[in-house]
C-alpha positions as a printed Julia matrix, in Angstrom:
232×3 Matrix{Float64}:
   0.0    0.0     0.0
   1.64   3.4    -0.84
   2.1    5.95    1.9
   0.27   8.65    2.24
   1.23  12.54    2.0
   2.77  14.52    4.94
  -0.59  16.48    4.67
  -2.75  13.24    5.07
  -0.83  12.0     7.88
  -1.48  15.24    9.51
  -5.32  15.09    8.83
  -5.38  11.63   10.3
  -4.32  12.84   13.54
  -7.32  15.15   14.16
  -9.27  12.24   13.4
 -10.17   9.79   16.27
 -10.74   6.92   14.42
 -12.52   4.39   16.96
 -15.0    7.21   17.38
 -18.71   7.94   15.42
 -19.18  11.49   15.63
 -21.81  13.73   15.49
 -23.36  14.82   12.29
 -22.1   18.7    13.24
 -19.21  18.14   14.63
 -18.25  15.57   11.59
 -19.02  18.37    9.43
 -16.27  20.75   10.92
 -13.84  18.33   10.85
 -13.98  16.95    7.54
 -13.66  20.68    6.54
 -10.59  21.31    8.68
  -9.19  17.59    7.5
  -9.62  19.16    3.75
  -5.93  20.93    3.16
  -5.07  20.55   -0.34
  -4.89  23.27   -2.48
  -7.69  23.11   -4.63
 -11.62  23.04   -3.02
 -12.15  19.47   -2.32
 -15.19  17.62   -2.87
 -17.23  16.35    0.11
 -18.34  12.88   -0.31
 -20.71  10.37    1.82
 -20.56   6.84    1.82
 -23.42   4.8     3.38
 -22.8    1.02    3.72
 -26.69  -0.48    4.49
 -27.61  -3.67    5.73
 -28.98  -4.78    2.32
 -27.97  -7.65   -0.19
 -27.45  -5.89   -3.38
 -28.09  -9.49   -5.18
 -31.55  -9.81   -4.69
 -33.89  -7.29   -6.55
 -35.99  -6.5    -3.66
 -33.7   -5.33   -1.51
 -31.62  -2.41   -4.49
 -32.09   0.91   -2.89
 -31.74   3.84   -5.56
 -32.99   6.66   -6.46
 -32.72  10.38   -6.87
 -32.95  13.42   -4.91
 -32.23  17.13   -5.26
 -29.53  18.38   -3.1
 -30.09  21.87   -1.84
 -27.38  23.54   -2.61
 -26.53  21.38   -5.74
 -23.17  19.5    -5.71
 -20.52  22.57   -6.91
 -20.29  20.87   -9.52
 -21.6   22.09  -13.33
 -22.92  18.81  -14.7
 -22.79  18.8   -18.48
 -25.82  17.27  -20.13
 -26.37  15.24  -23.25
 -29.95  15.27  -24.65
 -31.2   12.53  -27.28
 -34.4   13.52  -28.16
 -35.89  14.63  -31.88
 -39.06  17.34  -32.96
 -39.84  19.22  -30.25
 -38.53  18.12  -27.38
 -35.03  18.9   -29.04
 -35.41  22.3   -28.91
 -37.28  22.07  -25.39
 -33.87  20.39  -23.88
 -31.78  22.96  -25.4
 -33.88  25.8   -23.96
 -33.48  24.2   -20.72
 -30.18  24.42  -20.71
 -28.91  21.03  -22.13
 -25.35  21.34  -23.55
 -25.99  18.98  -26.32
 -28.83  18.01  -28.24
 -29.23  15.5   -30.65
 -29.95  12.62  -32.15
 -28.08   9.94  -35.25
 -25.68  12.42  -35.21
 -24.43  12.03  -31.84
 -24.9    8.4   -31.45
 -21.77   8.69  -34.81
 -20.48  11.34  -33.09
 -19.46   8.77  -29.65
 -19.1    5.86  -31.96
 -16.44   6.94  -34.3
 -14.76   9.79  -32.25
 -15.01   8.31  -28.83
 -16.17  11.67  -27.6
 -17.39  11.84  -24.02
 -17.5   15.35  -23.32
 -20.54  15.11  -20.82
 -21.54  13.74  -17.41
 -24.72  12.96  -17.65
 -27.24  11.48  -20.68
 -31.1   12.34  -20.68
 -32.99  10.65  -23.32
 -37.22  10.76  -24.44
 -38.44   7.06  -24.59
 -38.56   7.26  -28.43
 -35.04   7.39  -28.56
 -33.86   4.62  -26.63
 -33.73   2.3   -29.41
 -30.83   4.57  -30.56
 -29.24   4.94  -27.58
 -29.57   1.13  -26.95
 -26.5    1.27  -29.82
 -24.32   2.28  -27.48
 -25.29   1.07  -24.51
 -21.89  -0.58  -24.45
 -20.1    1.91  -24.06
 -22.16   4.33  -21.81
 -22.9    1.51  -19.35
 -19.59   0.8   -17.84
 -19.43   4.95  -17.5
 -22.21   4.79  -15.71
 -23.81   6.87  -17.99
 -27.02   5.31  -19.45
 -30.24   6.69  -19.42
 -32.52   4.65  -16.6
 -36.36   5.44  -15.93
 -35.64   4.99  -12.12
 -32.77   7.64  -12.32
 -35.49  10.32  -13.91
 -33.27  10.5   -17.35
 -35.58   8.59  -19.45
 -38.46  10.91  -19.6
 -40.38  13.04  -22.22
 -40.1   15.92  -19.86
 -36.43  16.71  -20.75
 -36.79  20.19  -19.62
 -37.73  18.82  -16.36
 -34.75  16.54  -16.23
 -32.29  19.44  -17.33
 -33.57  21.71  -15.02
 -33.51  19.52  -11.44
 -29.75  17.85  -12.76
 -28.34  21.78  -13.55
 -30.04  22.11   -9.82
 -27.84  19.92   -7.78
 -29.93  16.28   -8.78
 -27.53  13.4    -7.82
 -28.01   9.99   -8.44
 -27.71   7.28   -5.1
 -27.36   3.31   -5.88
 -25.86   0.85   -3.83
 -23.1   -1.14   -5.31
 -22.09  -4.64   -5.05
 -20.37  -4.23   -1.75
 -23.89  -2.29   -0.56
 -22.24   1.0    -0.23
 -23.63   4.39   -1.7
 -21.04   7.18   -2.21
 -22.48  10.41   -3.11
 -20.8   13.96   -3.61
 -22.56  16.27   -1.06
 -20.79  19.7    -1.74
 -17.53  21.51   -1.9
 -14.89  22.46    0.96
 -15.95  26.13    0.47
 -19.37  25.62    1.02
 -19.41  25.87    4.47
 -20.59  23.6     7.34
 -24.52  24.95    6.89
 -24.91  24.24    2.85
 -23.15  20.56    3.58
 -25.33  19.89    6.1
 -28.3   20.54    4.6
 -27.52  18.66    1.82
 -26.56  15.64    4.08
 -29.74  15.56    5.38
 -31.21  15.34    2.47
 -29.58  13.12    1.02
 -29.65  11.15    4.01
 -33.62  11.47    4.13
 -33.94   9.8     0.93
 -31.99   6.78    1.59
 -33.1    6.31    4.75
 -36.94   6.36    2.66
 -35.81   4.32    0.14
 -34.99   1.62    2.88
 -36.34  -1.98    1.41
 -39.19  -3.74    3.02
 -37.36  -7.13    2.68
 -34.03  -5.26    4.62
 -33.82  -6.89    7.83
 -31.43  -5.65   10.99
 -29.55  -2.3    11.04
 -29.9   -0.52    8.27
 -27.52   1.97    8.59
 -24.12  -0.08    8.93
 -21.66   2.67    8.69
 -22.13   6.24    7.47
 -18.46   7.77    6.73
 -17.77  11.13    5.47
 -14.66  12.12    3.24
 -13.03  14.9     1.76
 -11.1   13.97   -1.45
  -7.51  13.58   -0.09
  -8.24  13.74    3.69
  -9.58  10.65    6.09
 -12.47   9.36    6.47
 -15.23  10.31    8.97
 -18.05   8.05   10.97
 -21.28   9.52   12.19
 -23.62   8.44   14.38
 -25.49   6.75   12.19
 -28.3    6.0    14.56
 -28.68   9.55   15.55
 -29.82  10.29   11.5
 -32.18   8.13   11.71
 -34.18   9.89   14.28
């Protein structure tokens, strides 16, 4: 394993580790553990006491974080008629249709974080579903980005909408916000965030749901909170 930076070793030692802290006072110190020099990204992973191989017991969905993520997402649109010029009124970067789908084919471009697609279209995005499903990229129903109300979907993602899913391992990591957003605008969009997992909890889950909630800047330690205290 390779060894960390003077500046992470340094972080680590404000850090008690065999400790879950509260949600505010995990807040300050993943700020103060954040000392690189650019303006980190705050991230929250939730480990839940599902099994990610049964379908009843996935937990994903999508919610609308407050304060958005910092982040500028930029979106892809396939859509054709009207709805084209509806997603590029909302705001959608790109806008297309054949052209595109050539366009990531033959060029490999990828110049976009997020795809948003009307239903008529799938059948041409389904060409490259290859590709834009190990990115993570696909357009999915349950994630709101295969809709006919692309203006909708532009609008809440240009917002702050993030996407939660467990993975394999049953952990969700989500960005919640920036280093320079301050402990108030992270913490409100913990909570929410927090709010919709905790509602998205399976009916087939059984035990402790909450596992292990663990906040992280992006080079410092990681963080637990009292998990059982967001639950209240």
């Amino acid at each position: 394993m390779p060894k960390r930076g003077k500046k992470y070793q340094d972080s680590l030692k404000l850090v008690d580790r065999s400790r879950l802290y509260d949600l505010n006072e995990a807040i300050e110190l993943v700020q103060k553990t954040a000392v690189a020099n650019f303006d980190e990204t705050i991230e929250l992973a939730v480990r839940l006491g599902v099994d990610p191989r049964h379908a009843d017991q996935q937990v994903r969905g999508t919610v609308v974080l407050p304060h958005g993520t910092g982040r500028t997402e930029r979106i892809l649109v396939f859509a054709k008629g009207d709805k084209l010029k509806e997603a590029q009124d909302a705001g959608a970067d790109y806008a297309g249709g054949e052209e595109l789908v050539q366009k990531i084919q033959q060029e490999n471009w990828f110049e976009f974080d997020v795809v948003v697609a009307t239903p008529d279209m799938m059948g041409v995005v389904g060409r490259i579903g290859r590709v834009l499903g190990p990115k993570g990229l696909m357009p999915n129903p349950k994630a709101g980005t295969v809709t006919f109300d692309v203006a909708q979907a532009v609008e809440e993602i240009k917002a702050g909408k993030v996407e939660y899913r467990v993975d394999k391992a049953a952990i969700i990591n989500v960005p919640i916000g920036k280093k320079s957003f301050g402990s108030e605008k992270l913490t409100d969009n913990l909570k929410a965030l927090m709010s919709a997992i905790i509602k998205s909890k399976p009916a087939s889950a059984k035990g402790r749901y909450l596992r292990s909630v663990t906040l992280a800047s992006t080079m410092g330690p990681g963080i637990r909170i009292n998990g059982s205290k967001l639950m209240d």
